[in-house]
Amino acid sequence: MTARPRLLVLRALGLGDLLTAVPALRGLRRAFPGHTLALAAPAALAQAAAATGAVDELLPAAAPGRGVPGVLPWPHGRPPEVAVDLHGSGPASVAPLRALRPGRLLAYAAPAGPRWRADEHERDRWCRLLAWHGIPADPGDLRLAPPPGVRSPAPGAVVLHPGADAGARRWPAERFGAVGGALRQAGLPVAVTGGPGEEDLVRRVAALAGRGPEVTTAVGLPFPRLAALVAAARAVVVGDTGIAHLATALGTPSVVLFGPVSPRLWGPPAAARHRVLWHPGPAGRAPRPGDPHGTRPDPRLLRITPAEVLAALGAVLGAPAPGPAAAA
C-alpha cells in the first residue's frame, strides 16, 4: 500500500500562535486533501492542534524562549512533499525545513516568496502567504467547536486570566482583583485561571477578589477542560495571550488588554462580542511601541483602569457595568 504524501508545517510557538494560524492550516488542509498534514509544534499543543480539524500528526518541536528549533523531528523516511513555514520571516525558520529537502517549500524567506509586512495581523499574514502560492485561505475561518462531553469547572463565570508569558503583557494582579471584587459584589461568579507555574498569581487575584463560593480557581487545565471553561464562560478578561485567542475561536465575549503590541497585529476580529483596550500614548499607533518580552508591565498596559475593564464588560454583556470597585 502506497503511503500518503506528507505536508509539514512549522509553527513551534504557543497556544495563541497556533490559534491565529488556524485559517492557514485549514486552507492547506483543503488544498492538499490527500496529504497527511504534520505540524511541528510543542507537544503540549497536541490536543489543541487536533481540535482545529486540520492537523493529522503533531511532531514535538520545542522552542525554548519562543525561538526557532535548529533541527526538526522527521521520523518518516521520505522527505515531505510540501513544507510550509508559518513560524517566521527569515532564514532561521526556513533552514530546518530546507534541511529536510522537501519537494516544495512555501515561506516568506524562500526565493521568489512574497514580501513580509511588519504591520500585518497575524491571521492575515499567513493567509496572504498561501494566497501568493495560489492557495486560498480565509482569515475569518478560525472558529473551534466546544470539546464534546467535557464539562466546564465554572459554567457561566466571568473568567479572569491574569497571566502571560512575559511581564510586559501582565496587567497588575491588584487590578484584576478589583475587577473580580466588583463582579462578585454584583452577584456574578468569577473564575481565575492560570497556566502551569502561575499558582501564586491565581491565588493572589482570587484573594483580592474576595474568596467565597462565587470565586473559583483553575490552574494548568488540560486543553479540553480549558476550552470547556472558556466556551461556557459569560465573558473572558485577559491580556494579549493565548486565552484571548481561545475566546475568539470559541465565540466567547472577551475584553482583551493590550500594552506593548497593537491589537491590529494580534487582536480579535471586529465584533460586538469583543472589546480591546489599548492606550498607545505618545508613541501613536505604531504596531509595536514596546517590548512584548519585557519583564515589567508595559506603560501602555498600565494606562488601562479597572473602571474601563468593567465598562467594556458591560458592553460585551449588554448589561450595566458593575460599580462598587470600578473606581479602583
Short mmCIF file of C-alpha atoms in Angstrom, two decimals:
data_model
loop_
_atom_site.label_atom_id
_atom_site.label_comp_id
_atom_site.label_asym_id
_atom_site.label_seq_id
_atom_site.Cartn_x
_atom_site.Cartn_y
_atom_site.Cartn_z
CA MET A 1 0.00 0.00 0.00
CA THR A 2 1.44 3.39 -1.02
CA ALA A 3 1.94 5.82 1.86
CA ARG A 4 0.12 9.13 1.66
CA PRO A 5 2.28 12.12 0.76
CA ARG A 6 3.09 14.39 3.68
CA LEU A 7 2.84 18.13 4.21
CA LEU A 8 4.90 19.57 7.07
CA VAL A 9 4.02 22.88 8.76
CA LEU A 10 6.36 24.63 11.19
CA ARG A 11 4.60 26.64 13.94
CA ALA A 12 6.62 25.81 17.08
CA LEU A 13 5.15 28.54 19.28
CA GLY A 14 2.37 28.91 21.88
CA LEU A 15 -1.39 28.40 22.02
CA GLY A 16 -2.28 31.85 20.71
CA ASP A 17 0.17 31.45 17.84
CA LEU A 18 -1.42 28.13 16.92
CA LEU A 19 -4.94 29.58 17.01
CA THR A 20 -4.05 32.54 14.78
CA ALA A 21 -2.67 30.05 12.27
CA VAL A 22 -5.90 28.01 12.11
CA PRO A 23 -7.20 29.76 8.94
CA ALA A 24 -3.94 28.98 7.15
CA LEU A 25 -3.88 25.40 8.41
CA ARG A 26 -7.44 24.87 7.15
CA GLY A 27 -6.52 26.41 3.80
CA LEU A 28 -3.67 23.91 3.50
CA ARG A 29 -5.97 21.07 4.55
CA ARG A 30 -8.41 21.93 1.76
CA ALA A 31 -5.65 22.43 -0.83
CA PHE A 32 -3.96 19.10 -0.07
CA PRO A 33 -6.79 16.71 0.89
CA GLY A 34 -4.74 13.63 0.04
CA HIS A 35 -1.75 14.59 2.19
CA THR A 36 -1.07 13.81 5.83
CA LEU A 37 -0.67 17.22 7.45
CA ALA A 38 2.04 17.14 10.12
CA LEU A 39 2.52 20.11 12.44
CA ALA A 40 5.86 20.77 14.12
CA ALA A 41 4.85 22.39 17.42
CA PRO A 42 5.29 21.90 21.18
CA ALA A 43 3.92 18.57 22.43
CA ALA A 44 1.66 20.41 24.89
CA LEU A 45 -0.39 21.67 21.94
CA ALA A 46 -1.33 18.22 20.64
CA GLN A 47 -4.96 18.38 21.80
CA ALA A 48 -5.38 21.98 20.62
CA ALA A 49 -3.94 21.06 17.22
CA ALA A 50 -6.35 18.14 16.92
CA ALA A 51 -9.26 20.46 17.78
CA THR A 52 -8.57 22.54 14.66
CA GLY A 53 -9.69 19.67 12.44
CA ALA A 54 -6.76 20.37 10.11
CA VAL A 55 -3.83 18.51 11.69
CA ASP A 56 -3.27 14.77 11.33
CA GLU A 57 0.01 14.44 13.20
CA LEU A 58 1.95 16.53 15.73
CA LEU A 59 5.73 16.35 15.68
CA PRO A 60 7.02 17.66 19.03
CA ALA A 61 9.26 20.63 18.39
CA ALA A 62 10.30 22.52 21.48
CA ALA A 63 11.03 26.20 21.07
CA PRO A 64 12.88 27.40 24.19
CA GLY A 65 12.36 31.11 24.62
CA ARG A 66 10.00 31.07 21.63
CA GLY A 67 12.97 30.67 19.34
CA VAL A 68 13.29 28.58 16.19
CA PRO A 69 14.14 24.88 16.55
CA GLY A 70 17.53 24.19 14.99
CA VAL A 71 16.52 20.69 13.91
CA LEU A 72 13.04 19.41 13.21
CA PRO A 73 11.98 15.85 14.00
CA TRP A 74 11.11 13.86 10.91
CA PRO A 75 10.51 10.18 11.68
CA HIS A 76 9.50 9.34 8.10
CA GLY A 77 11.98 8.05 5.57
CA ARG A 78 10.85 10.09 2.58
CA PRO A 79 11.14 13.89 2.74
CA PRO A 80 7.88 15.85 2.96
CA GLU A 81 6.35 16.61 -0.41
CA VAL A 82 5.46 20.11 0.83
CA ALA A 83 6.91 22.14 3.73
CA VAL A 84 5.35 25.39 4.96
CA ASP A 85 6.95 27.97 7.24
CA LEU A 86 4.20 29.51 9.38
CA HIS A 87 6.76 30.31 12.07
CA GLY A 88 8.76 33.36 10.99
CA SER A 89 10.14 35.52 8.25
CA GLY A 90 13.83 34.80 7.99
CA PRO A 91 16.41 32.14 7.18
CA ALA A 92 16.39 30.79 10.75
CA SER A 93 12.88 29.35 10.42
CA VAL A 94 13.35 28.24 6.81
CA ALA A 95 16.65 26.43 7.42
CA PRO A 96 15.26 23.46 9.43
CA LEU A 97 12.59 22.94 6.78
CA ARG A 98 15.02 23.21 3.90
CA ALA A 99 17.30 20.69 5.63
CA LEU A 100 14.59 18.06 5.17
CA ARG A 101 14.75 18.58 1.37
CA PRO A 102 11.01 18.95 0.75
CA GLY A 103 9.67 18.76 -2.77
CA ARG A 104 8.15 22.23 -2.38
CA LEU A 105 8.79 24.96 0.18
CA LEU A 106 6.33 27.78 0.97
CA ALA A 107 7.83 30.58 3.06
CA TYR A 108 8.38 34.30 3.19
CA ALA A 109 12.16 33.85 3.14
CA ALA A 110 12.16 31.36 0.27
CA PRO A 111 13.28 32.50 -3.20
CA ALA A 112 10.50 34.31 -5.04
CA GLY A 113 8.30 34.45 -1.94
CA PRO A 114 6.03 37.37 -1.02
CA ARG A 115 7.25 40.40 0.92
CA TRP A 116 6.95 40.30 4.72
CA ARG A 117 4.90 43.13 6.26
CA ALA A 118 5.60 44.05 9.87
CA ASP A 119 2.25 45.84 10.34
CA GLU A 120 0.03 42.92 9.25
CA HIS A 121 -2.34 41.00 11.52
CA GLU A 122 -1.04 37.52 12.26
CA ARG A 123 -4.09 35.78 10.79
CA ASP A 124 -3.87 37.80 7.57
CA ARG A 125 -0.10 37.28 7.26
CA TRP A 126 -0.21 33.53 6.83
CA CYS A 127 -3.31 33.55 4.63
CA ARG A 128 -1.54 36.04 2.33
CA LEU A 129 1.50 33.76 2.13
CA LEU A 130 -0.71 30.91 0.95
CA ALA A 131 -2.67 33.12 -1.44
CA TRP A 132 0.60 34.17 -3.07
CA HIS A 133 1.19 30.48 -3.81
CA GLY A 134 -2.33 30.04 -5.20
CA ILE A 135 -3.85 28.50 -2.05
CA PRO A 136 -7.00 30.28 -0.81
CA ALA A 137 -7.39 30.74 2.94
CA ASP A 138 -9.97 32.81 4.79
CA PRO A 139 -8.63 34.78 7.81
CA GLY A 140 -12.11 34.54 9.34
CA ASP A 141 -12.08 30.73 9.34
CA LEU A 142 -10.94 30.44 12.95
CA ARG A 143 -13.83 29.06 14.99
CA LEU A 144 -13.48 25.93 17.10
CA ALA A 145 -16.30 23.78 18.45
CA PRO A 146 -16.51 23.31 22.23
CA PRO A 147 -14.96 19.99 23.26
CA PRO A 148 -17.69 17.33 23.21
CA GLY A 149 -18.55 15.67 26.51
CA VAL A 150 -16.32 17.91 28.65
CA ARG A 151 -17.91 19.88 31.49
CA SER A 152 -16.80 23.36 32.45
CA PRO A 153 -15.48 23.66 36.02
CA ALA A 154 -17.29 27.01 36.33
CA PRO A 155 -20.16 27.37 33.85
CA GLY A 156 -21.47 30.91 33.47
CA ALA A 157 -18.50 32.53 35.23
CA VAL A 158 -16.59 35.58 34.09
CA VAL A 159 -13.10 34.23 33.51
CA LEU A 160 -10.18 36.38 34.63
CA HIS A 161 -6.81 35.29 33.24
CA PRO A 162 -4.06 37.45 34.76
CA GLY A 163 -1.06 35.55 33.44
CA ALA A 164 1.10 35.89 30.34
CA ASP A 165 4.49 34.53 29.36
CA ALA A 166 6.12 37.97 29.74
CA GLY A 167 5.74 40.63 32.41
CA ALA A 168 5.19 43.31 29.77
CA ARG A 169 1.78 41.80 29.00
CA ARG A 170 0.63 41.21 32.60
CA TRP A 171 -1.90 43.71 33.88
CA PRO A 172 -1.35 44.05 37.66
CA ALA A 173 -2.89 41.44 39.94
CA GLU A 174 -4.40 44.20 42.09
CA ARG A 175 -6.42 45.47 39.14
CA PHE A 176 -7.62 42.00 38.19
CA GLY A 177 -8.60 41.58 41.84
CA ALA A 178 -10.54 44.86 41.78
CA VAL A 179 -12.45 43.70 38.70
CA GLY A 180 -13.15 40.34 40.31
CA GLY A 181 -14.36 42.01 43.50
CA ALA A 182 -16.78 44.24 41.61
CA LEU A 183 -18.15 41.26 39.69
CA ARG A 184 -18.55 39.22 42.87
CA GLN A 185 -20.34 42.06 44.63
CA ALA A 186 -22.67 42.31 41.64
CA GLY A 187 -23.54 38.63 42.08
CA LEU A 188 -21.59 37.33 39.09
CA PRO A 189 -19.50 34.17 39.51
CA VAL A 190 -15.79 34.56 38.78
CA ALA A 191 -13.17 32.00 37.70
CA VAL A 192 -9.49 32.94 37.93
CA THR A 193 -7.28 30.89 35.62
CA GLY A 194 -3.59 30.46 35.05
CA GLY A 195 -1.07 28.28 33.31
CA PRO A 196 1.48 25.97 34.93
CA GLY A 197 3.65 27.90 37.37
CA GLU A 198 1.06 30.66 37.88
CA GLU A 199 -0.49 29.20 41.03
CA ASP A 200 0.64 32.07 43.28
CA LEU A 201 -0.66 34.70 40.86
CA VAL A 202 -4.05 32.98 40.62
CA ARG A 203 -4.36 32.65 44.38
CA ARG A 204 -3.46 36.31 44.84
CA VAL A 205 -6.07 37.55 42.36
CA ALA A 206 -8.71 35.27 43.90
CA ALA A 207 -7.89 36.57 47.38
CA LEU A 208 -8.06 40.18 46.20
CA ALA A 209 -11.42 39.49 44.57
CA GLY A 210 -12.71 38.15 47.91
CA ARG A 211 -12.68 34.40 48.22
CA GLY A 212 -16.03 32.73 48.52
CA PRO A 213 -18.31 30.36 46.64
CA GLU A 214 -18.59 32.95 43.85
CA VAL A 215 -14.82 32.77 43.08
CA THR A 216 -13.21 29.61 41.77
CA THR A 217 -9.64 28.99 40.61
CA ALA A 218 -8.25 26.77 37.88
CA VAL A 219 -4.55 26.38 37.13
CA GLY A 220 -2.86 24.27 34.48
CA LEU A 221 -6.04 22.84 32.98
CA PRO A 222 -5.55 20.43 30.07
CA PHE A 223 -6.75 21.89 26.80
CA PRO A 224 -10.19 20.20 26.69
CA ARG A 225 -11.07 21.43 30.20
CA LEU A 226 -9.71 24.90 29.47
CA ALA A 227 -11.70 25.07 26.24
CA ALA A 228 -14.84 23.89 28.05
CA LEU A 229 -14.33 26.58 30.71
CA VAL A 230 -13.92 29.34 28.11
CA ALA A 231 -16.75 28.06 25.90
CA ALA A 232 -19.20 28.10 28.84
CA ALA A 233 -17.98 31.42 30.28
CA ARG A 234 -20.12 34.52 30.40
CA ALA A 235 -17.06 36.51 29.28
CA VAL A 236 -13.26 36.47 29.47
CA VAL A 237 -10.96 39.26 30.68
CA VAL A 238 -7.41 38.62 29.56
CA GLY A 239 -4.20 40.21 28.33
CA ASP A 240 -2.60 39.68 24.95
CA THR A 241 -2.06 35.94 25.35
CA GLY A 242 -3.34 32.53 24.26
CA ILE A 243 -6.62 32.55 26.23
CA ALA A 244 -7.68 35.68 24.34
CA HIS A 245 -7.39 33.78 21.07
CA LEU A 246 -9.21 30.80 22.56
CA ALA A 247 -12.13 33.06 23.49
CA THR A 248 -12.18 34.36 19.92
CA ALA A 249 -12.09 30.84 18.49
CA LEU A 250 -14.96 29.69 20.71
CA GLY A 251 -17.07 32.82 20.20
CA THR A 252 -16.99 33.78 23.89
CA PRO A 253 -17.33 37.52 24.69
CA SER A 254 -13.98 38.97 25.67
CA VAL A 255 -12.24 42.08 26.92
CA VAL A 256 -8.59 42.00 25.84
CA LEU A 257 -5.97 44.28 27.36
CA PHE A 258 -3.10 45.40 25.11
CA GLY A 259 0.15 47.11 26.01
CA PRO A 260 3.41 46.73 24.12
CA VAL A 261 1.82 45.47 20.88
CA SER A 262 -1.10 46.92 18.96
CA PRO A 263 -4.37 44.98 18.74
CA ARG A 264 -4.20 45.46 14.99
CA LEU A 265 -1.48 42.79 14.98
CA TRP A 266 -2.97 40.29 17.44
CA GLY A 267 -6.46 41.48 18.39
CA PRO A 268 -9.79 39.68 17.94
CA PRO A 269 -11.91 40.32 14.84
CA ALA A 270 -14.13 43.38 14.95
CA ALA A 271 -17.33 42.10 16.56
CA ALA A 272 -19.76 43.29 19.20
CA ARG A 273 -18.82 40.38 21.45
CA HIS A 274 -15.19 41.54 21.75
CA ARG A 275 -13.61 44.73 23.13
CA VAL A 276 -9.95 45.69 23.01
CA LEU A 277 -8.46 48.25 25.39
CA TRP A 278 -5.25 49.98 24.33
CA HIS A 279 -3.75 53.39 25.07
CA PRO A 280 -0.72 53.85 22.81
CA GLY A 281 0.17 57.29 24.21
CA PRO A 282 2.95 59.40 22.68
CA ALA A 283 4.15 56.51 20.52
CA GLY A 284 0.99 56.93 18.47
CA ARG A 285 -0.38 53.87 16.77
CA ALA A 286 2.92 52.18 15.95
CA PRO A 287 2.29 48.42 15.78
CA ARG A 288 4.97 47.63 18.38
CA PRO A 289 5.58 50.66 20.59
CA GLY A 290 7.00 48.47 23.38
CA ASP A 291 8.84 45.22 24.04
CA PRO A 292 6.40 42.29 24.21
CA HIS A 293 9.03 40.21 26.03
CA GLY A 294 9.87 42.81 28.69
CA THR A 295 9.86 41.86 32.35
CA ARG A 296 7.73 44.77 33.68
CA PRO A 297 4.16 45.73 32.76
CA ASP A 298 4.25 47.97 29.72
CA PRO A 299 3.31 51.63 30.42
CA ARG A 300 0.52 51.44 27.83
CA LEU A 301 -0.97 48.45 29.64
CA LEU A 302 -0.84 50.35 32.94
CA ARG A 303 -2.98 53.14 31.47
CA ILE A 304 -5.94 50.73 31.47
CA THR A 305 -8.06 51.05 34.62
CA PRO A 306 -10.44 48.58 36.31
CA ALA A 307 -13.26 51.04 35.60
CA GLU A 308 -12.57 50.78 31.85
CA VAL A 309 -12.49 46.99 32.02
CA LEU A 310 -15.80 46.87 33.87
CA ALA A 311 -17.38 49.26 31.37
CA ALA A 312 -16.13 47.11 28.48
CA LEU A 313 -17.51 44.01 30.18
CA GLY A 314 -20.87 45.72 30.49
CA ALA A 315 -20.76 46.49 26.76
CA VAL A 316 -20.00 42.93 25.64
CA LEU A 317 -22.59 41.51 28.04
CA GLY A 318 -25.25 44.09 27.19
CA ALA A 319 -25.63 44.99 30.87
CA PRO A 320 -24.67 47.90 33.11
CA ALA A 321 -21.07 47.78 34.33
CA PRO A 322 -20.69 46.54 37.92
CA GLY A 323 -19.93 49.55 40.09
CA PRO A 324 -18.51 49.15 43.60
CA ALA A 325 -14.86 48.60 42.66
CA ALA A 326 -14.99 50.37 39.32
CA ALA A 327 -13.05 53.37 40.60
CA ALA A 328 -10.17 51.27 42.00
#
